[in-house]
XYZ file of N, CA and C in Angstrom:
669
model
N 102.855 70.606 92.334
C 103.346 71.691 93.354
C 104.218 70.762 94.676
N 105.540 71.252 94.734
C 106.241 70.531 95.783
C 105.641 70.786 97.233
N 105.298 69.780 98.064
C 104.644 70.335 99.254
C 105.764 70.148 100.096
N 106.404 71.357 100.802
C 107.461 71.443 101.874
C 106.798 71.559 103.264
N 106.770 70.365 103.864
C 106.173 70.503 105.102
C 107.006 69.357 105.948
N 106.875 69.401 107.237
C 107.440 68.439 108.278
C 106.825 67.243 107.873
N 107.756 66.056 108.059
C 107.188 64.647 107.532
C 106.238 64.046 108.471
N 105.831 64.273 109.746
C 104.591 64.027 110.242
C 103.521 64.361 109.610
N 103.486 65.714 109.389
C 102.293 66.022 108.335
C 102.036 65.535 107.080
N 103.141 65.492 106.426
C 103.170 64.493 105.216
C 102.535 63.294 105.291
N 102.816 62.777 106.439
C 102.281 61.172 106.274
C 100.775 61.760 106.788
N 100.637 62.362 107.813
C 99.216 62.398 108.296
C 98.108 63.065 107.117
N 98.528 63.632 106.406
C 97.738 64.360 105.064
C 97.910 63.730 103.910
N 98.579 62.373 103.658
C 98.809 62.047 102.469
C 97.502 61.752 101.596
N 96.375 61.405 102.360
C 95.323 61.411 101.617
C 94.616 62.473 101.015
N 94.925 63.579 101.702
C 94.574 64.825 101.258
C 95.215 65.332 100.026
N 96.528 64.811 99.674
C 97.089 65.326 98.500
C 96.480 64.954 97.373
N 95.884 63.917 97.194
C 95.211 62.808 96.315
C 93.814 63.455 95.943
N 93.496 64.366 96.612
C 91.815 64.881 96.704
C 92.053 65.626 95.216
N 90.817 65.494 94.639
C 90.576 66.730 93.250
C 90.871 68.084 93.717
N 90.502 68.545 95.093
C 90.598 69.770 95.137
C 92.232 70.497 95.313
N 93.083 69.368 95.704
C 94.471 69.923 95.866
C 95.199 69.772 94.363
N 94.365 68.983 93.689
C 95.059 69.182 92.145
C 94.678 70.534 91.781
N 93.401 70.720 92.077
C 92.790 71.996 91.708
C 93.584 73.351 91.877
N 94.155 73.296 93.215
C 94.956 74.396 93.903
C 96.392 74.432 93.196
N 96.852 73.170 92.847
C 98.239 73.231 92.432
C 98.154 73.904 90.777
N 97.018 73.461 90.135
C 96.886 73.836 88.745
C 96.399 75.373 88.691
N 95.918 75.802 89.642
C 95.477 77.396 89.860
C 96.832 78.074 89.662
N 97.671 77.882 90.896
C 98.900 78.295 91.384
C 99.819 78.095 90.148
N 100.117 77.326 89.432
C 101.019 77.044 88.416
C 100.391 78.103 87.175
N 99.349 78.196 87.177
C 99.044 79.000 85.855
C 99.119 80.324 86.097
N 98.879 80.851 87.616
C 99.144 82.158 87.922
C 100.609 82.653 87.764
N 101.523 81.564 88.510
C 102.918 81.911 88.219
C 103.344 81.834 86.860
N 102.659 81.177 85.829
C 102.946 81.204 84.276
C 102.873 82.647 83.885
N 102.000 83.077 84.508
C 101.669 84.727 84.196
C 102.361 85.733 84.682
N 103.155 85.252 85.681
C 104.221 86.132 86.536
C 103.467 86.983 87.799
N 102.506 86.186 87.847
C 101.727 86.937 89.194
C 102.433 86.538 90.386
N 102.444 87.637 90.948
C 102.956 87.768 92.683
C 102.157 86.852 93.440
N 102.427 86.123 94.183
C 101.912 85.191 95.232
C 102.516 85.314 96.427
N 101.785 85.563 97.488
C 102.270 85.716 99.004
C 101.684 84.302 99.632
N 102.421 83.556 100.533
C 103.738 84.091 100.776
C 104.864 83.194 99.502
N 105.792 83.328 99.817
C 106.713 82.515 98.815
C 106.549 81.185 98.841
N 106.860 80.517 97.701
C 106.718 78.839 97.665
C 107.016 78.177 98.957
N 108.509 78.214 99.242
C 108.882 77.727 100.416
C 108.099 77.770 101.677
N 107.319 78.944 101.602
C 106.854 79.288 103.206
C 105.200 79.151 103.228
N 104.777 78.619 102.139
C 103.124 78.123 102.038
C 102.744 77.237 103.207
N 103.452 76.289 103.344
C 103.302 75.360 104.559
C 104.217 75.560 105.579
N 104.514 76.611 106.058
C 105.411 77.174 106.867
C 105.055 76.849 108.313
N 103.551 76.635 108.696
C 103.041 76.511 109.908
C 103.114 75.139 109.943
N 102.852 73.928 109.088
C 103.255 72.572 109.321
C 104.648 72.323 109.331
N 105.583 73.202 108.841
C 107.048 72.720 108.991
C 107.374 73.146 110.527
N 106.995 74.197 110.969
C 107.308 74.422 112.496
C 106.760 73.934 113.666
N 105.313 73.341 113.447
C 104.618 72.608 114.273
C 103.945 71.449 113.985
N 104.950 70.375 114.154
C 104.829 69.000 113.610
C 103.457 68.395 114.256
N 103.085 67.527 113.436
C 101.733 66.877 113.686
C 101.409 66.302 115.237
N 102.456 65.663 115.645
C 102.502 64.936 116.987
C 102.905 66.057 118.065
N 102.791 67.315 117.699
C 103.474 68.462 118.753
C 102.201 69.419 118.649
N 101.093 69.419 117.987
C 100.162 70.373 118.041
C 99.209 70.477 119.336
N 99.085 71.622 119.772
C 98.366 71.613 121.365
C 97.457 72.502 120.832
N 97.482 73.915 120.382
C 96.654 74.930 120.250
C 96.606 75.157 118.569
N 95.398 75.675 118.040
C 95.317 76.004 116.519
C 94.640 77.325 116.880
N 95.433 78.341 116.311
C 94.641 79.602 115.940
C 94.482 79.788 114.612
N 93.226 80.060 114.379
C 92.820 80.242 112.893
C 92.688 81.387 112.358
N 93.427 81.685 111.093
C 93.311 83.004 110.443
C 92.608 82.729 108.984
N 92.437 83.809 108.792
C 91.605 83.553 107.184
C 92.769 83.548 105.851
N 93.193 84.511 105.549
C 94.321 84.239 104.426
C 95.559 85.136 104.726
N 96.333 84.829 103.993
C 97.912 85.633 104.484
C 97.608 87.017 104.243
N 98.887 87.450 104.484
C 98.811 89.281 104.645
C 99.073 89.314 102.794
N 98.591 90.446 102.556
C 98.766 90.661 100.948
C 99.730 91.596 100.447
N 100.364 92.295 101.546
C 101.040 93.392 101.240
C 102.866 92.864 101.230
N 103.866 93.497 100.237
C 105.062 92.864 100.370
C 105.646 92.492 101.724
N 106.508 91.536 101.817
C 107.336 91.354 102.779
C 106.480 90.833 104.042
N 105.087 90.784 104.363
C 104.631 90.340 105.480
C 104.334 88.985 105.796
N 103.848 88.299 104.485
C 103.362 86.842 104.621
C 104.472 85.805 105.087
N 104.307 85.092 105.816
C 105.218 84.224 106.027
C 104.655 82.777 106.374
N 103.507 82.426 106.045
C 102.745 81.045 106.072
C 102.495 80.801 107.857
N 102.238 81.828 108.692
C 101.765 81.636 109.846
C 100.598 82.638 110.080
N 99.730 82.386 110.454
C 98.414 83.352 110.505
C 98.791 84.235 111.629
N 98.700 85.386 111.415
C 98.700 86.826 112.270
C 100.233 87.153 112.018
N 101.189 86.041 111.815
C 102.354 86.404 111.926
C 103.370 87.208 110.898
N 104.405 88.038 111.277
C 105.108 88.902 110.214
C 106.456 88.401 110.533
N 107.410 88.661 109.716
C 108.775 88.061 110.027
C 109.535 89.264 110.720
N 110.634 89.106 111.358
C 111.425 90.167 112.010
C 111.762 91.097 111.235
N 111.910 92.348 111.852
C 111.932 93.554 111.100
C 110.669 94.344 110.219
N 109.567 93.516 110.141
C 108.319 94.135 109.467
C 107.411 94.758 110.608
N 106.761 95.831 110.744
C 105.964 96.163 111.804
C 104.824 95.446 111.890
N 104.667 95.113 112.969
C 103.016 94.403 113.135
C 102.108 95.132 112.696
N 101.026 94.282 111.935
C 100.120 95.054 111.525
C 99.023 95.261 112.616
N 97.787 96.037 112.334
C 97.000 96.347 113.869
C 96.402 95.231 114.380
N 95.709 94.327 113.577
C 95.492 92.939 114.130
C 96.418 92.348 115.234
N 97.495 92.362 114.924
C 98.531 91.569 115.818
C 98.841 92.562 116.932
N 98.976 93.679 116.684
C 99.146 94.556 117.747
C 98.000 94.437 118.810
N 96.962 94.288 118.406
C 95.709 94.082 119.329
C 95.982 92.734 119.968
N 96.577 91.693 119.282
C 96.840 90.569 119.883
C 97.628 90.833 121.031
N 98.605 91.244 120.816
C 99.968 91.797 121.628
C 99.189 92.646 123.107
N 98.306 93.471 122.889
C 97.765 94.347 123.791
C 96.741 93.348 124.696
N 96.155 92.598 124.129
C 95.240 91.416 125.088
C 96.318 90.777 125.671
N 97.264 90.152 125.187
C 98.248 89.684 125.928
C 98.672 90.267 127.259
N 99.241 91.648 127.062
C 99.520 92.315 128.086
C 98.557 92.458 129.216
N 97.258 92.501 128.947
C 96.200 92.819 129.703
C 95.745 91.569 130.388
N 95.927 90.378 129.732
C 95.591 89.194 130.204
C 96.634 88.670 131.056
N 98.045 88.284 130.574
C 98.902 87.583 131.350
C 100.242 88.499 131.630
N 100.178 90.049 131.550
C 101.171 90.972 131.621
C 102.409 90.939 131.005
N 102.226 90.166 129.826
C 103.381 90.173 128.851
C 103.682 91.449 128.171
N 105.257 91.671 128.154
C 105.472 93.025 127.702
C 105.402 93.094 125.971
N 104.656 94.058 125.747
C 104.277 94.067 124.042
C 105.543 94.045 123.294
N 105.844 93.055 122.551
C 107.014 93.002 121.871
C 107.004 93.935 120.484
N 108.536 93.910 120.457
C 108.743 95.024 118.864
C 108.588 94.068 117.765
N 108.883 92.733 117.920
C 108.746 91.820 116.695
C 107.280 91.186 116.503
N 106.928 91.026 115.199
C 105.590 90.449 115.244
C 105.756 89.033 114.549
N 106.911 88.350 114.897
C 107.402 87.125 114.333
C 106.867 85.989 115.418
N 105.928 85.320 115.165
C 105.237 84.225 115.952
C 105.727 82.909 116.111
N 106.909 82.650 115.459
C 107.462 81.567 115.321
C 107.840 80.811 116.485
N 108.119 81.553 117.640
C 108.449 80.787 118.844
C 107.131 80.361 119.368
N 105.800 80.699 118.989
C 104.723 80.024 119.492
C 104.281 78.715 118.751
N 104.783 78.759 117.341
C 104.588 77.790 116.603
C 105.495 76.541 116.780
N 106.899 77.051 117.248
C 107.711 75.885 117.635
C 107.179 75.227 118.991
N 106.329 75.845 119.894
C 105.551 75.222 121.266
C 104.492 74.233 120.890
N 104.177 74.346 119.550
C 102.927 73.386 119.327
C 101.342 74.402 118.947
N 101.780 75.842 118.733
C 100.676 76.230 118.447
C 100.310 76.381 116.995
N 99.813 75.820 116.431
C 99.510 75.909 114.927
C 98.829 77.041 114.309
N 99.539 77.996 113.470
C 99.074 79.319 113.226
C 98.361 79.086 111.837
N 97.486 78.415 111.802
C 96.694 77.951 110.499
C 95.812 78.989 109.903
N 96.302 79.547 108.802
C 95.440 80.468 107.910
C 94.382 79.272 107.033
N 92.909 79.563 107.052
C 92.010 78.882 106.005
C 92.386 78.682 104.741
N 93.110 79.903 104.248
C 93.559 79.859 102.949
C 94.902 80.048 103.034
N 95.749 79.504 102.232
C 97.125 79.347 102.434
C 97.980 80.148 101.421
N 97.518 80.867 100.170
C 98.162 81.878 99.388
C 97.083 83.158 98.996
N 97.829 84.127 98.405
C 97.039 85.252 98.194
C 97.676 85.860 97.229
N 97.041 86.434 96.060
C 97.490 87.516 94.939
C 98.200 88.656 95.702
N 99.221 89.453 95.459
C 99.587 90.533 95.776
C 98.801 91.657 95.604
N 98.258 92.155 96.963
C 97.507 93.653 96.823
C 96.153 93.173 96.730
N 95.494 91.716 96.722
C 94.445 91.439 96.693
C 94.039 90.398 97.409
N 93.366 91.001 98.726
C 92.887 90.006 99.531
C 91.728 89.303 99.368
N 91.665 88.007 99.875
C 90.841 87.090 99.548
C 90.891 86.245 97.950
N 91.968 86.844 97.429
C 91.689 86.490 96.012
C 91.933 85.071 95.693
N 92.441 84.183 96.588
C 92.574 82.601 96.564
C 91.542 81.912 97.392
N 90.541 82.648 97.930
C 89.635 82.091 98.720
C 88.701 80.951 98.110
N 88.867 80.908 96.875
C 87.715 79.940 96.183
C 88.668 78.827 95.262
N 89.821 78.928 95.648
C 90.484 78.072 94.875
C 90.746 76.517 95.352
N 90.303 76.168 96.260
C 90.505 74.913 97.073
C 90.973 74.962 98.466
N 91.391 76.008 98.806
C 92.273 75.927 100.297
C 91.289 75.671 101.457
N 90.288 76.358 101.157
C 89.399 76.040 102.508
C 88.911 74.616 102.685
N 88.821 73.983 101.415
C 88.538 72.550 101.656
C 89.598 71.545 102.216
N 90.960 72.193 101.752
C 92.024 71.384 102.152
C 92.264 71.612 103.951
N 91.857 72.920 104.291
C 92.175 73.343 105.831
C 91.140 72.896 106.469
N 89.721 72.604 106.107
C 88.588 72.163 106.793
C 88.893 70.795 107.012
N 89.613 69.860 106.023
C 89.697 68.516 106.256
C 90.930 68.155 107.444
N 92.111 69.248 107.340
C 92.762 69.267 108.178
C 92.294 69.599 109.787
N 91.427 70.337 109.795
C 90.752 70.702 111.232
C 89.768 69.372 111.665
N 89.279 68.978 110.996
C 88.345 67.726 111.091
C 89.202 66.586 111.419
N 90.626 66.448 110.567
C 91.308 65.209 111.106
C 92.084 65.488 112.405
N 92.537 66.692 112.704
C 92.850 67.116 114.205
C 91.923 66.710 115.086
N 90.671 67.202 115.038
C 89.554 67.161 115.923
C 89.472 65.506 116.057
N 89.419 64.694 115.121
C 89.007 63.538 115.185
C 90.250 62.416 115.619
N 91.452 62.838 115.423
C 92.528 62.163 115.822
C 93.271 62.393 117.101
N 92.905 63.557 117.717
C 93.414 63.731 118.793
C 92.637 64.407 119.797
N 93.059 64.297 121.135
C 92.121 65.108 122.108
C 92.703 65.995 123.185
N 92.059 67.003 123.371
C 92.809 67.810 124.469
C 93.323 68.837 123.939
N 92.794 69.444 122.488
C 93.476 70.664 121.925
C 92.580 71.708 122.180
N 93.237 73.138 122.049
C 92.526 74.141 122.081
C 92.445 74.706 120.687
N 91.298 75.083 120.345
C 90.971 75.860 119.281
C 90.474 77.311 119.236
N 91.379 78.277 119.034
C 91.082 79.708 119.132
C 90.390 80.277 118.012
N 89.104 80.608 118.041
C 88.451 81.108 116.769
C 88.076 82.342 117.089
N 88.657 83.305 116.340
C 88.398 84.700 116.276
C 87.696 85.367 115.217
N 86.410 85.971 115.298
C 85.690 86.409 113.987
C 84.860 85.281 113.590
N 83.862 86.017 112.983
C 82.653 85.151 112.321
C 83.386 84.156 111.152
N 84.236 84.461 110.465
C 84.850 83.633 109.597
C 85.638 82.152 110.334
N 86.137 82.576 111.454
C 86.859 81.248 111.892
C 85.741 80.577 112.938
N 84.880 81.392 113.291
C 83.846 80.577 114.120
C 82.988 79.630 113.539
N 82.862 79.961 112.067
C 81.972 78.891 111.311
C 82.678 77.457 111.262
N 84.018 77.424 111.595
C 84.549 76.056 111.789
C 84.346 75.362 112.911
N 83.552 76.006 113.899
C 83.094 75.231 115.075
C 82.603 73.897 114.775
N 81.649 74.008 113.906
C 80.897 72.796 113.370
C 81.766 71.493 113.076
N 83.075 71.789 112.718
C 83.968 71.004 112.430
C 84.719 70.086 113.382
N 84.687 70.795 114.740
C 85.367 70.240 115.904
C 84.440 69.692 116.951
N 85.015 68.605 117.389
C 84.386 67.834 118.467
C 84.452 68.399 119.861
N 83.429 69.278 120.289
C 83.509 69.884 121.616
C 83.702 69.162 122.678
N 83.322 67.981 122.708
C 83.166 67.067 123.663
C 84.929 66.399 124.168
N 85.649 66.734 122.936
C 87.326 66.308 123.265
C 88.030 67.463 123.300
N 87.751 68.586 122.774
C 88.516 69.969 122.746
C 87.963 71.006 123.289
N 88.690 71.798 123.512
C 88.223 73.209 124.189
C 88.406 74.241 122.864
N 87.308 74.796 122.926
C 86.926 75.810 121.775
C 86.765 77.354 122.524
N 87.647 78.160 121.746
C 87.608 79.687 122.794
C 87.025 80.516 121.373
N 86.087 81.315 121.365
C 85.607 82.239 120.597
C 85.370 83.650 121.013
N 85.664 84.357 120.298
C 85.618 86.039 120.202
C 85.836 86.621 119.129
N 85.259 88.098 119.074
C 85.505 88.946 117.975
C 86.991 88.854 117.288
N 86.924 89.139 116.250
C 88.605 89.212 115.405
C 89.111 90.583 116.364
N 90.521 90.456 116.333
C 91.409 91.464 116.650
C 91.557 92.722 115.784
N 90.946 92.578 114.631
C 90.946 93.653 113.752
C 90.379 94.913 114.790
N 91.220 96.193 114.227
C 90.612 97.257 114.946
C 89.057 97.799 114.601
N 88.385 96.926 113.547
C 86.929 97.234 113.392
C 86.174 96.671 114.639
N 86.631 95.492 115.133
C 86.074 94.682 115.880
C 86.690 94.146 117.243
N 87.769 94.643 117.620
C 88.375 94.050 118.920
C 87.458 94.576 119.832
N 87.063 95.906 120.036
C 86.112 96.417 121.136
C 85.051 95.793 121.309
N 84.688 94.774 120.416
C 83.206 94.014 120.577
C 83.463 92.686 121.268
N 84.555 92.486 121.877
C 84.664 91.317 122.720
C 85.875 90.432 122.686
N 86.924 91.309 121.685
C 88.257 90.450 121.645
C 88.903 90.985 122.766
N 89.099 92.330 123.104
C 89.895 92.655 124.336
C 88.861 92.171 125.634
N 89.539 91.766 126.536
C 89.090 90.906 127.653
C 88.630 89.354 127.568
N 88.974 88.933 126.388
C 88.681 87.497 126.120
C 89.530 86.583 126.945
N 90.647 87.266 127.546
C 91.326 86.332 128.031
C 91.800 84.804 127.588
N 91.940 84.773 126.373
C 92.120 83.464 125.511
C 93.110 82.921 125.879
N 94.555 83.856 126.177
C 95.732 83.359 126.275
C 95.829 82.205 127.689
N 95.523 83.244 128.938
C 95.265 82.243 130.131
C 94.430 81.142 130.210
N 93.273 81.497 129.548
C 92.288 80.120 129.505
C 92.923 79.238 128.680
N 93.833 79.360 127.700
C 94.431 78.092 126.998
C 95.528 77.328 127.882
N 96.067 78.203 128.546
C 97.183 77.796 129.492
C 96.427 76.842 130.472
N 95.468 77.510 130.958
C 94.637 76.504 132.127
C 94.334 75.348 132.035
N 93.645 75.166 130.590
C 93.250 74.098 129.815
C 94.402 73.085 129.656
N 95.488 73.539 129.296
C 96.474 72.734 128.826
C 96.967 72.112 130.186
N 97.339 72.681 131.102
C 97.582 72.318 132.402
C 96.615 71.306 133.004
N 95.480 71.588 133.058
C 94.509 70.797 133.524
C 94.268 69.579 132.873
N 94.850 69.591 131.716
C 95.009 68.083 130.950
C 96.520 67.510 130.688
N 97.276 68.117 131.614
C 98.635 67.487 131.693
C 99.576 67.513 130.744
N 99.292 68.835 129.949
C 100.049 69.485 128.888
C 100.879 70.713 129.242
N 102.154 70.932 128.647
C 102.948 71.982 129.191
C 102.200 73.148 128.571
N 102.108 74.295 129.361
C 101.554 75.275 128.855
C 102.433 76.217 127.867
N 101.771 77.159 127.296
C 102.516 77.826 126.206
C 103.106 79.170 126.904
N 104.582 79.359 126.499
C 104.983 80.604 126.876
C 105.058 81.569 125.733
N 104.130 82.498 126.143
C 103.527 83.448 125.093
C 104.524 84.467 124.847
N 105.366 84.347 125.550
C 106.804 85.824 125.494
C 107.383 85.436 123.962
N 107.402 86.440 123.281
C 107.970 86.322 121.840
C 109.643 86.719 121.987
């Protein structure tokens, strides 16, 4: 598999591309494509999070689970959808919390590329999915790859903000050195859980307060 990502990430992750799990991922995706299986996101966008947020620019990590599995939604950024696509319910709840937290107007676009370009790594734990089959690639090796990325970020950097929404993301807590980084945890923004602690979490203002305290430019959350 051709890995299309920004050069600083390619250098940082070069040892991971040689791991057996990465070969397993590549073999699995090639086999499914040979069967004409529809996979999201498209090949050029699988590593989009790494393309838009260079390794040396990462300030914040928002961890998602796997890509959207419906047509035209997945774009390689957790929670984000392309311009012209209706924001899914979880993303709408993120926007509602932003409005309550910092007064940001709720945008019509669900494209979060502007965040990514400021240093918000919108990382899904699993980077691909079969069309209409959520979590269908959850066990092909991606989680080992992204776990290693989280560990690398934790070990090699300091002063990052890790935003963990929901039980799945919060399981990654153990991979992060909390003495070096800020970890924010809350319920998932899904309509099924947002009222159990996501609404009112104020993670966006808390992120910027921490960044400023650590002499880092805050994130402009406006889309």
